[in-house]
PDB file of C-alpha atoms in Angstrom:
ATOM      1  CA  MET A 557       0.000   0.000   0.000  1.00 84.00           C
ATOM      2  CA  ILE A 558       2.804   2.405   0.845  1.00 86.00           C
ATOM      3  CA  GLY A 559       4.580   1.460  -2.367  1.00 89.00           C
ATOM      4  CA  THR A 560       1.430   2.231  -4.343  1.00 87.00           C
ATOM      5  CA  ALA A 561       1.251   5.714  -2.797  1.00 86.00           C
ATOM      6  CA  VAL A 562       4.900   6.350  -3.700  1.00 88.00           C
ATOM      7  CA  TYR A 563       4.304   5.085  -7.234  1.00 88.00           C
ATOM      8  CA  ALA A 564       1.140   7.172  -7.673  1.00 86.00           C
ATOM      9  CA  SER A 565       3.006  10.329  -6.663  1.00 85.00           C
ATOM     10  CA  LEU A 566       5.563   9.806  -9.457  1.00 87.00           C
ATOM     11  CA  ILE A 567       3.303   9.202 -12.481  1.00 86.00           C
ATOM     12  CA  GLN A 568       1.356  11.592 -14.690  1.00 83.00           C
ATOM     13  CA  PHE A 569      -2.226  10.467 -14.136  1.00 79.00           C
ATOM     14  CA  TRP A 570      -3.162   7.328 -12.208  1.00 73.00           C
ATOM     15  CA  PRO A 571      -4.018   4.824 -13.655  1.00 73.00           C
ATOM     16  CA  TYR A 572      -4.247   6.026 -17.291  1.00 79.00           C
ATOM     17  CA  ASN A 573      -0.938   7.755 -17.984  1.00 79.00           C
ATOM     18  CA  LEU A 574       1.881   5.891 -16.227  1.00 80.00           C
ATOM     19  CA  SER A 575       4.794   8.008 -17.445  1.00 84.00           C
ATOM     20  CA  TYR A 576       6.984   9.389 -14.666  1.00 85.00           C
ATOM     21  CA  THR A 577       7.011  13.000 -13.432  1.00 83.00           C
ATOM     22  CA  LEU A 578       7.849  15.053 -10.335  1.00 85.00           C
ATOM     23  CA  ARG A 579       5.313  17.801 -10.991  1.00 82.00           C
ATOM     24  CA  HIS A 580       2.943  16.505  -8.304  1.00 80.00           C
ATOM     25  CA  TYR A 581       5.457  17.597  -5.672  1.00 82.00           C
ATOM     26  CA  GLN A 582       4.690  21.200  -6.654  1.00 80.00           C
ATOM     27  CA  PHE A 583       1.267  20.706  -5.029  1.00 77.00           C
ATOM     28  CA  ASP A 584      -0.647  22.800  -7.566  1.00 67.00           C
ATOM     29  CA  GLY A 585      -3.950  22.070  -5.868  1.00 62.00           C
ATOM     30  CA  LEU A 586      -2.889  24.162  -2.872  1.00 66.00           C
ATOM     31  CA  GLY A 587      -2.010  27.233  -4.896  1.00 58.00           C
ATOM     32  CA  GLY A 588       1.720  26.827  -4.383  1.00 53.00           C
ATOM     33  CA  SER A 589       1.469  26.583  -0.592  1.00 68.00           C
ATOM     34  CA  GLY A 590       2.084  22.845  -0.346  1.00 76.00           C
ATOM     35  CA  TRP A 591       5.666  23.178   0.799  1.00 84.00           C
ATOM     36  CA  GLU A 592       4.604  25.854   3.260  1.00 88.00           C
ATOM     37  CA  SER A 593       2.237  23.312   4.827  1.00 88.00           C
ATOM     38  CA  TRP A 594       5.112  20.858   5.146  1.00 89.00           C
ATOM     39  CA  PHE A 595       7.295  23.489   6.815  1.00 92.00           C
ATOM     40  CA  ASN A 596       4.440  24.307   9.205  1.00 92.00           C
ATOM     41  CA  SER A 597       4.205  20.627  10.143  1.00 93.00           C
ATOM     42  CA  LEU A 598       7.960  20.465  10.604  1.00 94.00           C
ATOM     43  CA  LYS A 599       7.954  23.495  12.919  1.00 94.00           C
ATOM     44  CA  MET A 600       4.962  22.247  14.853  1.00 94.00           C
ATOM     45  CA  ALA A 601       6.316  18.703  15.256  1.00 94.00           C
ATOM     46  CA  SER A 602       9.764  19.970  16.308  1.00 94.00           C
ATOM     47  CA  SER A 603       8.218  22.317  18.878  1.00 95.00           C
ATOM     48  CA  VAL A 604       6.016  19.561  20.272  1.00 95.00           C
ATOM     49  CA  ALA A 605       8.988  17.182  20.490  1.00 94.00           C
ATOM     50  CA  VAL A 606      11.291  19.641  22.287  1.00 94.00           C
ATOM     51  CA  ILE A 607       8.790  21.380  24.575  1.00 95.00           C
ATOM     52  CA  GLY A 608       6.723  18.275  25.196  1.00 94.00           C
ATOM     53  CA  THR A 609       9.666  16.073  26.127  1.00 93.00           C
ATOM     54  CA  LEU A 610      10.962  18.569  28.690  1.00 93.00           C
ATOM     55  CA  VAL A 611       7.537  19.245  30.190  1.00 94.00           C
ATOM     56  CA  ILE A 612       6.329  15.646  30.282  1.00 93.00           C
ATOM     57  CA  PHE A 613       9.504  14.145  31.725  1.00 92.00           C
ATOM     58  CA  THR A 614       9.835  16.893  34.333  1.00 91.00           C
ATOM     59  CA  VAL A 615       6.220  16.526  35.448  1.00 91.00           C
ATOM     60  CA  ALA A 616       6.598  12.735  35.603  1.00 90.00           C
ATOM     61  CA  TRP A 617       9.744  13.176  37.716  1.00 88.00           C
ATOM     62  CA  MET A 618       7.875  15.449  40.119  1.00 86.00           C
ATOM     63  CA  VAL A 619       5.062  12.909  40.433  1.00 86.00           C
ATOM     64  CA  GLU A 620       7.341   9.909  40.879  1.00 84.00           C
ATOM     65  CA  LYS A 621      10.338  11.241  42.811  1.00 79.00           C
ATOM     66  CA  THR A 622       9.135  14.064  45.029  1.00 76.00           C
ATOM     67  CA  LYS A 623       7.511  13.246  48.359  1.00 73.00           C
ATOM     68  CA  GLU A 624       5.736  16.516  49.165  1.00 73.00           C
ATOM     69  CA  PHE A 625       2.161  17.447  48.187  1.00 72.00           C
ATOM     70  CA  GLY A 626       0.954  13.850  47.897  1.00 73.00           C
ATOM     71  CA  LEU A 627      -2.653  14.757  47.007  1.00 80.00           C
ATOM     72  CA  LEU A 628      -1.528  17.273  44.385  1.00 84.00           C
ATOM     73  CA  ARG A 629       0.767  14.690  42.765  1.00 82.00           C
ATOM     74  CA  GLN A 630      -2.137  12.238  42.548  1.00 86.00           C
ATOM     75  CA  TRP A 631      -4.278  14.854  40.798  1.00 89.00           C
ATOM     76  CA  VAL A 632      -1.473  15.672  38.370  1.00 87.00           C
ATOM     77  CA  HIS A 633      -1.115  11.974  37.561  1.00 86.00           C
ATOM     78  CA  LEU A 634      -4.884  11.712  37.018  1.00 87.00           C
ATOM     79  CA  PHE A 635      -4.925  14.628  34.583  1.00 89.00           C
ATOM     80  CA  ALA A 636      -1.899  13.168  32.791  1.00 89.00           C
ATOM     81  CA  ILE A 637      -3.823   9.927  32.189  1.00 89.00           C
ATOM     82  CA  LEU A 638      -7.065  11.670  31.174  1.00 88.00           C
ATOM     83  CA  PRO A 639      -6.156  12.578  27.533  1.00 87.00           C
ATOM     84  CA  MET A 640      -6.017   8.880  26.635  1.00 86.00           C
ATOM     85  CA  ALA A 641      -9.794   8.705  27.178  1.00 87.00           C
ATOM     86  CA  VAL A 642     -10.559  11.756  25.012  1.00 87.00           C
ATOM     87  CA  PRO A 643     -10.851  11.247  21.208  1.00 87.00           C
ATOM     88  CA  GLY A 644      -8.913  13.718  19.082  1.00 86.00           C
ATOM     89  CA  MET A 645     -12.090  15.088  17.464  1.00 88.00           C
ATOM     90  CA  VAL A 646     -13.596  15.832  20.878  1.00 90.00           C
ATOM     91  CA  LEU A 647     -10.362  17.501  21.964  1.00 90.00           C
ATOM     92  CA  GLY A 648     -10.315  19.694  18.850  1.00 88.00           C
ATOM     93  CA  LEU A 649     -13.943  20.761  19.319  1.00 89.00           C
ATOM     94  CA  ALA A 650     -13.304  21.529  22.991  1.00 90.00           C
ATOM     95  CA  TYR A 651     -10.410  23.795  22.005  1.00 89.00           C
ATOM     96  CA  ILE A 652     -12.670  25.622  19.535  1.00 87.00           C
ATOM     97  CA  PHE A 653     -15.361  26.270  22.153  1.00 88.00           C
ATOM     98  CA  PHE A 654     -12.819  27.416  24.737  1.00 89.00           C
ATOM     99  CA  PHE A 655     -10.253  29.427  22.780  1.00 87.00           C
ATOM    100  CA  ASN A 656     -12.635  30.884  20.172  1.00 84.00           C
ATOM    101  CA  HIS A 657     -14.953  32.496  22.710  1.00 83.00           C
ATOM    102  CA  PRO A 658     -14.884  36.308  22.235  1.00 82.00           C
ATOM    103  CA  SER A 659     -14.574  37.035  25.972  1.00 85.00           C
ATOM    104  CA  ASN A 660     -11.631  34.670  26.459  1.00 85.00           C
ATOM    105  CA  PRO A 661      -8.329  36.596  26.610  1.00 88.00           C
ATOM    106  CA  LEU A 662      -6.627  33.512  25.166  1.00 87.00           C
ATOM    107  CA  ASN A 663      -8.646  33.991  21.987  1.00 85.00           C
ATOM    108  CA  ILE A 664      -5.504  35.432  20.340  1.00 87.00           C
ATOM    109  CA  LEU A 665      -4.056  31.908  20.238  1.00 87.00           C
ATOM    110  CA  TYR A 666      -6.777  30.574  17.946  1.00 85.00           C
ATOM    111  CA  GLY A 667      -5.470  29.815  14.462  1.00 82.00           C
ATOM    112  CA  THR A 668      -1.815  30.168  15.494  1.00 88.00           C
ATOM    113  CA  LEU A 669       0.953  27.601  15.617  1.00 91.00           C
ATOM    114  CA  ALA A 670       0.986  27.863  19.420  1.00 91.00           C
ATOM    115  CA  ILE A 671      -2.492  26.360  19.799  1.00 92.00           C
ATOM    116  CA  LEU A 672      -1.565  23.519  17.435  1.00 93.00           C
ATOM    117  CA  VAL A 673       1.508  22.760  19.561  1.00 94.00           C
ATOM    118  CA  LEU A 674      -0.521  22.875  22.779  1.00 93.00           C
ATOM    119  CA  ASN A 675      -3.314  20.720  21.393  1.00 92.00           C
ATOM    120  CA  THR A 676      -0.965  18.085  19.968  1.00 93.00           C
ATOM    121  CA  LEU A 677       1.044  17.958  23.187  1.00 93.00           C
ATOM    122  CA  VAL A 678      -2.090  17.348  25.245  1.00 93.00           C
ATOM    123  CA  HIS A 679      -3.412  14.836  22.709  1.00 92.00           C
ATOM    124  CA  PHE A 680      -0.359  12.548  23.005  1.00 93.00           C
ATOM    125  CA  TYR A 681       0.558  13.342  26.608  1.00 93.00           C
ATOM    126  CA  THR A 682      -0.527  10.121  28.289  1.00 92.00           C
ATOM    127  CA  VAL A 683       1.705   7.605  26.487  1.00 92.00           C
ATOM    128  CA  CYS A 684       4.767   9.784  27.037  1.00 93.00           C
ATOM    129  CA  HIS A 685       3.878  10.288  30.703  1.00 93.00           C
ATOM    130  CA  LEU A 686       3.602   6.544  31.270  1.00 92.00           C
ATOM    131  CA  THR A 687       6.905   5.987  29.442  1.00 92.00           C
ATOM    132  CA  SER A 688       8.580   8.549  31.692  1.00 91.00           C
ATOM    133  CA  MET A 689       7.099   6.995  34.826  1.00 91.00           C
ATOM    134  CA  THR A 690       8.321   3.546  33.783  1.00 90.00           C
ATOM    135  CA  ALA A 691      11.846   4.842  33.164  1.00 87.00           C
ATOM    136  CA  LEU A 692      11.926   6.670  36.500  1.00 87.00           C
ATOM    137  CA  LYS A 693      10.703   3.631  38.411  1.00 86.00           C
ATOM    138  CA  GLN A 694      13.764   1.722  37.151  1.00 82.00           C
ATOM    139  CA  LEU A 695      16.131   4.144  38.896  1.00 80.00           C
ATOM    140  CA  ASP A 696      17.353   3.694  42.439  1.00 77.00           C
ATOM    141  CA  PRO A 697      14.945   5.592  44.701  1.00 74.00           C
ATOM    142  CA  GLU A 698      17.849   6.584  46.951  1.00 75.00           C
ATOM    143  CA  PHE A 699      19.392   9.002  44.439  1.00 74.00           C
ATOM    144  CA  GLU A 700      17.308  11.898  45.711  1.00 70.00           C
ATOM    145  CA  ALA A 701      17.836  10.912  49.365  1.00 74.00           C
ATOM    146  CA  VAL A 702      21.603  10.759  48.916  1.00 80.00           C
ATOM    147  CA  GLY A 703      21.599  14.098  47.114  1.00 75.00           C
ATOM    148  CA  ALA A 704      19.570  15.672  49.925  1.00 73.00           C
ATOM    149  CA  SER A 705      21.900  14.245  52.581  1.00 77.00           C
ATOM    150  CA  LEU A 706      24.852  15.799  50.740  1.00 78.00           C
ATOM    151  CA  LYS A 707      22.922  19.108  50.525  1.00 78.00           C
ATOM    152  CA  VAL A 708      22.847  18.962  46.735  1.00 78.00           C
ATOM    153  CA  PRO A 709      19.928  20.954  45.257  1.00 78.00           C
ATOM    154  CA  PHE A 710      17.193  18.733  43.879  1.00 76.00           C
ATOM    155  CA  TRP A 711      17.415  20.344  40.442  1.00 77.00           C
ATOM    156  CA  ARG A 712      21.103  19.462  40.211  1.00 81.00           C
ATOM    157  CA  THR A 713      20.367  15.819  41.015  1.00 80.00           C
ATOM    158  CA  TYR A 714      17.697  15.900  38.341  1.00 82.00           C
ATOM    159  CA  LEU A 715      19.943  17.447  35.677  1.00 82.00           C
ATOM    160  CA  ARG A 716      23.144  15.535  36.444  1.00 82.00           C
ATOM    161  CA  VAL A 717      21.832  12.111  37.471  1.00 82.00           C
ATOM    162  CA  THR A 718      18.172  11.446  36.674  1.00 82.00           C
ATOM    163  CA  LEU A 719      17.980  13.021  33.214  1.00 83.00           C
ATOM    164  CA  PRO A 720      21.248  11.578  31.782  1.00 82.00           C
ATOM    165  CA  THR A 721      20.394   8.128  33.123  1.00 83.00           C
ATOM    166  CA  SER A 722      16.989   8.232  31.451  1.00 85.00           C
ATOM    167  CA  LEU A 723      18.163   9.606  28.087  1.00 86.00           C
ATOM    168  CA  PRO A 724      17.026   6.574  26.023  1.00 85.00           C
ATOM    169  CA  ALA A 725      13.473   7.007  27.317  1.00 89.00           C
ATOM    170  CA  VAL A 726      13.669  10.768  26.744  1.00 91.00           C
ATOM    171  CA  LEU A 727      14.677  10.200  23.117  1.00 91.00           C
ATOM    172  CA  ASP A 728      11.851   7.693  22.666  1.00 92.00           C
ATOM    173  CA  ILE A 729       9.388  10.291  23.940  1.00 94.00           C
ATOM    174  CA  SER A 730      10.703  12.984  21.617  1.00 93.00           C
ATOM    175  CA  VAL A 731      10.522  10.835  18.479  1.00 94.00           C
ATOM    176  CA  TYR A 732       7.064   9.568  19.437  1.00 95.00           C
ATOM    177  CA  LEU A 733       5.805  13.125  19.769  1.00 95.00           C
ATOM    178  CA  PHE A 734       7.452  14.221  16.518  1.00 95.00           C
ATOM    179  CA  VAL A 735       6.068  11.403  14.364  1.00 94.00           C
ATOM    180  CA  ASN A 736       2.569  11.666  15.798  1.00 94.00           C
ATOM    181  CA  ALA A 737       2.583  15.447  15.392  1.00 94.00           C
ATOM    182  CA  MET A 738       3.557  15.046  11.731  1.00 93.00           C
ATOM    183  CA  THR A 739       0.688  12.655  11.024  1.00 92.00           C
ATOM    184  CA  THR A 740      -2.137  13.840  13.303  1.00 91.00           C
ATOM    185  CA  VAL A 741      -5.376  15.088  11.735  1.00 90.00           C
ATOM    186  CA  SER A 742      -8.301  14.522  14.097  1.00 86.00           C
ATOM    187  CA  ALA A 743      -7.832  17.473  16.467  1.00 88.00           C
ATOM    188  CA  VAL A 744      -5.734  19.973  14.508  1.00 89.00           C
ATOM    189  CA  ILE A 745      -8.134  20.034  11.550  1.00 88.00           C
ATOM    190  CA  PHE A 746     -10.426  22.270  13.664  1.00 87.00           C
ATOM    191  CA  LEU A 747      -7.680  24.643  14.824  1.00 87.00           C
ATOM    192  CA  TYR A 748      -5.407  25.633  11.945  1.00 87.00           C
ATOM    193  CA  GLY A 749      -5.509  29.054  10.311  1.00 84.00           C
ATOM    194  CA  PRO A 750      -4.788  30.301   6.769  1.00 83.00           C
ATOM    195  CA  ASP A 751      -1.072  30.569   7.577  1.00 86.00           C
ATOM    196  CA  THR A 752      -0.774  27.472   9.757  1.00 88.00           C
ATOM    197  CA  ARG A 753      -2.189  24.717   7.537  1.00 88.00           C
ATOM    198  CA  LEU A 754      -0.366  21.435   8.216  1.00 91.00           C
ATOM    199  CA  ALA A 755       0.808  18.786   5.773  1.00 89.00           C
ATOM    200  CA  SER A 756      -1.606  16.168   7.142  1.00 90.00           C
ATOM    201  CA  VAL A 757      -4.513  18.579   6.620  1.00 90.00           C
ATOM    202  CA  ALA A 758      -3.220  19.452   3.146  1.00 88.00           C
ATOM    203  CA  VAL A 759      -3.488  15.773   2.175  1.00 89.00           C
ATOM    204  CA  LEU A 760      -7.225  15.871   2.880  1.00 88.00           C
ATOM    205  CA  HIS A 761      -7.692  19.111   0.948  1.00 85.00           C
ATOM    206  CA  LEU A 762      -5.808  17.780  -2.076  1.00 85.00           C
ATOM    207  CA  ASP A 763      -7.811  14.563  -2.054  1.00 85.00           C
ATOM    208  CA  GLU A 764     -11.132  16.409  -1.790  1.00 84.00           C
ATOM    209  CA  ALA A 765     -10.132  18.687  -4.691  1.00 81.00           C
ATOM    210  CA  GLY A 766      -9.341  15.676  -6.901  1.00 80.00           C
ATOM    211  CA  TYR A 767      -5.552  16.060  -6.842  1.00 83.00           C
ATOM    212  CA  PHE A 768      -4.988  12.449  -5.835  1.00 85.00           C
ATOM    213  CA  ALA A 769      -1.374  12.243  -7.018  1.00 85.00           C
ATOM    214  CA  SER A 770      -0.477  15.453  -5.168  1.00 85.00           C
ATOM    215  CA  ALA A 771      -2.150  14.066  -2.047  1.00 87.00           C
ATOM    216  CA  ALA A 772      -0.032  10.935  -2.413  1.00 88.00           C
ATOM    217  CA  ALA A 773       3.075  13.129  -2.864  1.00 88.00           C
ATOM    218  CA  MET A 774       2.358  15.027   0.354  1.00 90.00           C
ATOM    219  CA  SER A 775       1.800  11.720   2.160  1.00 91.00           C
ATOM    220  CA  VAL A 776       5.142  10.442   0.866  1.00 92.00           C
ATOM    221  CA  LEU A 777       6.786  13.643   2.085  1.00 92.00           C
ATOM    222  CA  ILE A 778       5.357  13.108   5.579  1.00 93.00           C
ATOM    223  CA  LEU A 779       6.507   9.479   5.490  1.00 93.00           C
ATOM    224  CA  LEU A 780      10.058  10.362   4.413  1.00 93.00           C
ATOM    225  CA  THR A 781      10.322  13.033   7.100  1.00 94.00           C
ATOM    226  CA  SER A 782       9.262  10.562   9.774  1.00 94.00           C
ATOM    227  CA  VAL A 783      11.674   7.910   8.457  1.00 94.00           C
ATOM    228  CA  VAL A 784      14.607  10.353   8.523  1.00 95.00           C
ATOM    229  CA  VAL A 785      13.789  11.362  12.096  1.00 94.00           C
ATOM    230  CA  LYS A 786      13.508   7.714  13.143  1.00 94.00           C
ATOM    231  CA  ILE A 787      16.915   6.965  11.603  1.00 94.00           C
ATOM    232  CA  LEU A 788      18.465   9.918  13.452  1.00 92.00           C
ATOM    233  CA  HIS A 789      16.790   8.723  16.645  1.00 91.00           C
ATOM    234  CA  ALA A 790      18.199   5.211  16.198  1.00 90.00           C
ATOM    235  CA  MET A 791      21.701   6.592  15.618  1.00 89.00           C
ATOM    236  CA  CYS A 792      21.554   8.871  18.666  1.00 85.00           C
ATOM    237  CA  THR A 793      20.184   6.086  20.850  1.00 83.00           C
ATOM    238  CA  HIS A 794      22.950   3.741  19.705  1.00 82.00           C
ATOM    239  CA  LEU A 795      25.642   6.299  20.520  1.00 83.00           C
ATOM    240  CA  ILE A 796      24.166   7.057  23.934  1.00 79.00           C
ATOM    241  CA  LEU A 797      23.818   3.389  24.846  1.00 76.00           C
ATOM    242  CA  LYS A 798      27.374   2.756  23.677  1.00 74.00           C
ATOM    243  CA  ARG A 799      29.058   5.655  25.483  1.00 72.00           C
ATOM    244  CA  SER A 800      27.041   6.532  28.559  1.00 66.00           C
ATOM    245  CA  GLN A 801      24.696   3.613  29.193  1.00 62.00           C
ATOM    246  CA  ILE A 802      27.205   0.762  29.479  1.00 62.00           C
ATOM    247  CA  TRP A 803      25.950   0.079  32.998  1.00 59.00           C
ATOM    248  CA  ARG A 804      22.671  -1.179  31.494  1.00 60.00           C
ATOM    249  CA  GLN A 805      24.518  -3.871  29.534  1.00 59.00           C
ATOM    250  CA  ARG A 806      26.470  -4.987  32.566  1.00 56.00           C
TER     251      ARG A 806
END
């Protein structure tokens, strides 16, 4: 099926004219803004991966490793699990009703890249939170106690011990967020603006307009981007496991 999409993006007119061409990658059906949609997706996915990884892992660390505010940590964990039970379409509609209300001061976010980043981060929060919790549970619970007994600030223990030790899980979270942000449609289709159309949304528009080969070309572009990121992730993970995670092998 994937091979058929790649093939369809490289021929003149499926299935009648099977001569090869690259003109479909100009995305004529979008008025020349096809590549702009891909760049928007790239910026959004990169922002979600960087911001989301830092926020999710830090919040998971606070829930798992800190001992104060027990009730508050339980509520944070509950809200971190909640997005898994909310379909993307429902999440997108909820963002419309909340952010698009005229009396809401956050109305300025509607139609911007910021709301797409926020929505996507919330949409895929739960899996990353559980991954972080699993990685943190594998660490010795005495790290924080030893650091406190030596009067080392908690943030230094986090940055110099907890985070480097959990780097493989952190990289897994970042690539998961990036790939899902590149391919998501269900929630963001309600929230994009004229200047923030994403590649995944552009595929639907091209298909509805009858530009099937251009839709296939945009899909192939999303696929290739995700494959490149996965290859880079595999290389980085291999280097980290080889140089700084030898203790896991022993």
